[in-house]
Structures are given as structure tokens and as C-alpha cells.
Coordinates of C-alpha atoms and ligand atoms in Angstrom, one line a residue:
M1 CA 16.2 2.8 -9.7
T2 CA 16.1 6.6 -10.0
H3 CA 18.4 8.6 -7.6
G4 CA 17.3 11.3 -5.4
E5 CA 14.9 11.6 -2.5
Q6 CA 11.9 9.2 -2.6
Y7 CA 8.9 8.7 -0.4
D8 CA 6.4 6.0 -0.3
W9 CA 3.0 5.6 0.8
F10 CA 3.8 3.8 4.1
G11 CA 5.9 6.8 5.1
L12 CA 9.0 4.7 5.5
F13 CA 12.0 6.7 4.4
A14 CA 15.5 5.4 4.2
P15 CA 17.8 8.2 3.1
E16 CA 20.7 5.8 2.4
H17 CA 21.0 5.2 -1.4
G18 CA 17.9 7.3 -1.9
V19 CA 16.0 4.1 -1.9
H20 CA 13.0 3.7 0.3
R21 CA 11.5 0.5 1.6
A22 CA 10.6 -1.0 4.9
P23 CA 13.9 -1.3 6.9
P24 CA 14.5 -4.7 8.4
P25 CA 13.4 -4.4 12.0
K26 CA 16.3 -4.1 14.4
A27 CA 15.6 -5.7 17.7
E28 CA 16.9 -3.7 20.7
G29 CA 14.8 -5.0 23.4
P30 CA 13.2 -8.2 24.7
G31 CA 11.7 -10.5 22.1
D32 CA 8.0 -10.9 21.4
G33 CA 8.4 -9.3 17.9
I34 CA 8.6 -5.9 19.7
V35 CA 11.2 -3.3 18.5
F36 CA 12.1 -0.5 20.9
R37 CA 13.0 2.8 19.1
R38 CA 14.0 6.1 20.4
S39 CA 12.4 9.0 18.5
A40 CA 13.4 12.7 18.9
G41 CA 10.0 13.8 17.8
A42 CA 7.8 11.6 20.1
R43 CA 6.1 13.3 23.0
T44 CA 4.9 10.2 24.7
Y45 CA 5.4 6.5 24.7
R46 CA 3.7 4.8 21.7
L47 CA 3.0 1.3 20.5
S48 CA 2.1 0.5 16.9
L49 CA 1.8 -2.7 14.8
G50 CA 3.3 -2.6 11.4
P51 CA 2.0 -4.4 8.3
D52 CA 5.0 -6.8 8.7
G53 CA 3.7 -7.9 12.0
V54 CA 6.5 -6.2 14.0
A55 CA 5.3 -4.0 16.9
V56 CA 7.2 -0.8 17.4
A57 CA 7.5 0.8 20.9
T58 CA 8.5 4.4 20.6
I59 CA 10.5 6.0 23.4
P60 CA 10.4 9.8 23.7
P61 CA 13.7 11.6 24.2
R62 CA 13.7 11.7 28.0
G63 CA 12.1 8.3 28.2
S64 CA 13.7 5.1 29.6
M65 CA 13.8 1.6 28.4
R66 CA 12.3 0.4 31.7
E67 CA 9.3 2.8 31.3
A68 CA 8.9 1.7 27.7
E69 CA 8.7 -2.0 28.8
R70 CA 6.1 -1.1 31.4
F71 CA 4.2 0.8 28.8
V72 CA 4.2 -2.3 26.5
E73 CA 3.0 -4.4 29.4
L74 CA 0.1 -2.1 30.1
N75 CA -0.8 -2.2 26.4
R76 CA -0.2 -5.9 25.8
K77 CA -4.0 -6.7 25.5
W78 CA -4.3 -4.0 22.8
L79 CA -1.3 -5.5 21.0
E80 CA -2.8 -9.0 21.1
R81 CA -6.1 -7.8 19.7
A82 CA -4.3 -5.9 17.0
R83 CA -2.3 -9.0 16.1
E84 CA -5.5 -11.1 16.0
R85 CA -7.1 -8.5 13.6
Q86 CA -4.1 -8.8 11.4
R87 CA -4.2 -12.5 11.3
R88 CA -7.9 -12.3 10.2
R89 CA -7.1 -9.8 7.5
P90 CA -8.3 -11.2 4.2
R91 CA -5.6 -12.3 1.8
A92 CA -5.8 -13.2 -1.9
A93 CA -6.3 -16.8 -2.8
D94 CA -3.2 -18.7 -3.9
V95 CA -4.6 -20.6 -6.8
W96 CA -7.2 -19.0 -9.1
T97 CA -9.7 -21.1 -10.9
V98 CA -13.1 -20.5 -12.4
G99 CA -15.3 -19.7 -9.3
T100 CA -12.5 -18.1 -7.3
R101 CA -13.4 -14.6 -6.0
V102 CA -10.7 -12.0 -6.6
L103 CA -10.4 -8.3 -6.1
W104 CA -11.0 -6.6 -9.4
R105 CA -11.6 -2.8 -9.8
G106 CA -12.6 -2.5 -6.2
D107 CA -15.0 -5.4 -6.0
L108 CA -14.7 -9.0 -5.1
A109 CA -15.5 -10.6 -8.4
E110 CA -15.9 -14.2 -9.3
I111 CA -13.9 -15.5 -12.1
R112 CA -16.5 -16.8 -14.6
R113 CA -16.1 -18.7 -17.8
A114 CA -16.6 -16.4 -20.8
A115 CA -19.5 -17.5 -23.0
A116 CA -18.7 -18.6 -26.5
G117 CA -15.5 -17.6 -28.4
D118 CA -13.0 -20.2 -29.8
R119 CA -10.2 -19.3 -27.4
P120 CA -10.6 -19.9 -23.6
S121 CA -11.4 -16.7 -21.8
V122 CA -12.8 -15.8 -18.5
C123 CA -14.9 -12.7 -17.2
L124 CA -14.2 -10.5 -14.3
G125 CA -16.9 -8.0 -13.8
A126 CA -17.3 -6.3 -17.1
D127 CA -13.9 -7.3 -18.4
V128 CA -13.0 -10.4 -20.5
F129 CA -9.4 -12.0 -20.4
R130 CA -8.0 -14.6 -22.6
V131 CA -6.3 -17.4 -20.8
P132 CA -4.1 -20.2 -22.2
R133 CA -6.2 -23.0 -20.5
L134 CA -9.2 -23.0 -18.2
G135 CA -7.9 -26.0 -16.2
D136 CA -4.7 -24.2 -15.2
D137 CA -4.0 -22.0 -12.2
L138 CA -5.3 -18.8 -13.9
R139 CA -3.4 -16.4 -11.5
P140 CA -0.2 -16.1 -13.6
A141 CA -2.0 -15.5 -16.9
L142 CA -4.6 -13.0 -15.3
H143 CA -1.7 -11.1 -13.5
A144 CA 0.0 -10.7 -16.7
R145 CA -3.2 -9.3 -18.3
F146 CA -3.8 -7.0 -15.3
I147 CA -0.3 -5.6 -15.6
R148 CA -0.7 -4.9 -19.3
L149 CA -3.9 -3.1 -18.6
A150 CA -2.4 -1.2 -15.7
K151 CA 0.5 0.1 -17.9
V152 CA -2.1 1.8 -20.1
E153 CA -4.6 3.0 -17.5
L154 CA -2.5 4.1 -14.6
P155 CA -0.1 6.5 -16.4
A156 CA -3.1 8.0 -18.3
R157 CA -4.8 8.8 -15.0
A158 CA -1.6 10.1 -13.4
W159 CA -1.0 12.5 -16.3
E160 CA -4.6 13.6 -16.1
L161 CA -4.4 14.3 -12.4
A162 CA -1.0 15.9 -12.6
A163 CA -2.5 18.3 -15.2
Q164 CA -5.5 19.0 -13.0
T165 CA -3.4 19.9 -10.0
G166 CA -0.7 21.7 -11.9
M167 CA 2.1 19.3 -10.9
D168 CA 5.3 19.1 -13.0
V169 CA 5.6 15.3 -13.6
K170 CA 8.6 14.1 -15.7
R171 CA 7.8 10.4 -15.9
V172 CA 5.2 7.9 -14.7
S173 CA 6.1 4.2 -14.5
V174 CA 4.1 1.1 -13.5
R175 CA 5.8 -1.5 -11.3
D176 CA 5.5 -4.7 -9.6
Q177 CA 6.1 -3.8 -5.9
R178 CA 5.2 -5.9 -2.9
T179 CA 5.7 -3.4 -0.2
R180 CA 4.2 -0.1 -1.5
W181 CA 1.6 1.4 -3.6
G182 CA 3.6 4.2 -5.2
S183 CA 6.7 6.3 -4.9
C184 CA 8.0 9.6 -6.1
T185 CA 11.4 11.1 -6.7
A186 CA 12.4 14.8 -6.2
A187 CA 13.1 14.8 -9.9
G188 CA 9.4 14.3 -10.7
A189 CA 9.4 10.5 -11.5
I190 CA 6.3 8.7 -10.2
S191 CA 6.1 5.1 -9.9
L192 CA 2.7 3.2 -9.4
N193 CA 2.0 -0.3 -8.3
W194 CA 0.1 -2.1 -11.0
R195 CA -2.2 -3.5 -8.3
L196 CA -3.9 0.0 -8.2
I197 CA -6.0 -1.4 -11.0
L198 CA -7.5 -3.9 -8.5
T199 CA -8.6 -1.2 -6.1
P200 CA -11.6 1.2 -6.2
E201 CA -11.1 4.2 -8.3
F202 CA -11.0 6.5 -5.3
V203 CA -8.2 4.6 -3.8
R204 CA -6.2 4.6 -7.0
D205 CA -6.7 8.4 -7.3
Y206 CA -5.7 8.8 -3.6
I207 CA -2.3 7.1 -4.2
I208 CA -1.7 9.2 -7.3
H209 CA -2.5 12.4 -5.6
H210 CA -0.4 11.3 -2.6
E211 CA 2.6 10.8 -4.8
L212 CA 1.9 14.1 -6.7
M213 CA 1.8 16.1 -3.5
H214 CA 5.2 14.8 -2.5
L215 CA 6.4 17.1 -5.4
R216 CA 5.3 19.9 -3.2
E217 CA 6.4 18.4 0.1
M218 CA 9.0 15.6 0.1
N219 CA 7.9 14.4 3.5
H220 CA 4.9 13.3 5.6
S221 CA 4.6 16.5 7.6
P222 CA 1.3 18.1 8.5
R223 CA 1.9 20.5 5.6
F224 CA 2.1 17.5 3.3
W225 CA -1.2 16.1 4.5
A226 CA -2.8 19.6 4.2
C227 CA -1.7 19.4 0.5
V228 CA -3.3 16.0 0.1
G229 CA -6.5 17.1 1.9
E230 CA -6.8 20.0 -0.4
V231 CA -6.7 18.0 -3.7
F232 CA -8.2 14.8 -2.3
P233 CA -10.5 15.3 0.7
R234 CA -11.4 11.6 0.8
W235 CA -7.9 10.5 1.6
R236 CA -8.7 9.0 5.1
E237 CA -11.4 6.9 3.6
A238 CA -8.9 5.7 1.0
E239 CA -6.4 4.8 3.7
A240 CA -8.9 2.9 5.7
W241 CA -9.9 0.9 2.6
I242 CA -6.3 0.0 2.1
K243 CA -5.9 -1.1 5.7
R244 CA -9.0 -3.3 5.5
N245 CA -8.5 -4.7 2.0
G246 CA -4.9 -4.3 1.0
G247 CA -4.3 -8.1 1.7
Y248 CA -6.6 -8.9 -1.2
A249 CA -4.4 -7.0 -3.6
G250 CA -1.4 -8.9 -2.3
L251 CA 0.1 -6.0 -0.3
Ligands
ZN301 ZN1 4.2 9.5 1.0

């Protein structure tokens, strides 16, 4: 792990050790999977549901715990609906066989047996992948193929977009991360999740631009988002795609 400041797509920043990941939720209030958190920057009470299923109630500086609990009560219906939506969110199949539909290059593609050839292979969209045996769970073999391809395609695209936007990138690596799509260090090292090969191209490009723009703004301030909007105006659409479909990619 590289040292220095890092930011990730979910905007969760843990300054300790320079490592960023979703901090384990700290329960400070009554149960129900709701965490109460004071925020110096909050102007009002807020309630949000994180991808980990933990709801966060934000208390403004002059707010009280009692008011926060009342606020949560008033918004309980909203929270229930949000939880329900999260439960219905699509997830990738656990076992992959011929006929399973999986996310591949932005589409739900059916795993099909590849015609002819003396070695067992399958097609996904326009791509053909060799697998050890067709009767097995194909997921481990295909994941390994995807990662190999991602290690070629994603850095190439990152260098291309870095050159286009004039960003001084030192290193691009492809990793297997379960909680984030990408990260960036102040020293110019960008990490990308191999699963970006599963998403549509505009989502992949958005994440790369997002990490590149952290080299200008190491935060998620309005200035940062203005930079993102400048180089990638479709960023909101990409975020919406991730919210809806990230489960298919295993995130
Ligand atoms: Zn970020």
C-alpha cells in the first residue's frame, strides 16, 4: 500500500495510516442499524443509507441527539423504502454456468458455449474465453481471464486520459477491491478496480477521470466536482449507473 493521502470514489477518507476504506460503523445511538454522527459541516439534520446497509443520521453542530432521533422517526418511512430498494438491488449470480447472464462490458451477457475449437471455451458478447471445463463453475476461471484483460486495458486507458487532461500520473495499477472502484495518492499513483472492465465505457472513463482529478483536488469539495464536470460532463449519469448496477459487478 502506498503512503500519502488517498481518496476513493465513495468519498470515505480515513486519514489514519493514509489508507482509505469504509470505516466500521460506530454505534452511538439506539439500534436499528442507524449511526448518529455529529458533523461540523452539516447545516441541517440528514439521514442517508450507505451501501453497507448502515443508515447515518447527521447531527448539525448545534443540534441535539433528541432532535436527531425525532428527525429519524419522521423519516422512518423513507428509510424503510430505501432499505427495500437496496434489498431488491441486483447482485451477480454466485455460480456461473453456460446460460448464466453476467455483466460484461456494460451489458448483461449470456455465457454461451463457443462454437468449435478443440479446447473448451465460452463467448461473452464478442469476446471468447478459454475455460478448463464447461461443467465446472465458470466464475473463477472467467474472473481470472477478466483480470488479465483488465490489467492490459485499464492502464492503457488511464494513461490516455491522463495525457488528454495533462495530469502527471506516476503509476497505474489494477487491483481486486471489494469496496471501491479506484483510488489515488498525492504522489500520483492511481489504482483501478479490475471490475471496471465489466462496466460501460463511460463509467470506466468517469472513474478514471475522477481519480485523475484528485491530483488537482485531494478532496470531494465543490471545486473537485467542478474539475470532474469540466473533463467529464456525464459524471452524474455514471454515478447513477453505478448506484443501480454496481451489485452486478460485485461492488
Ligand atoms: Zn474521490
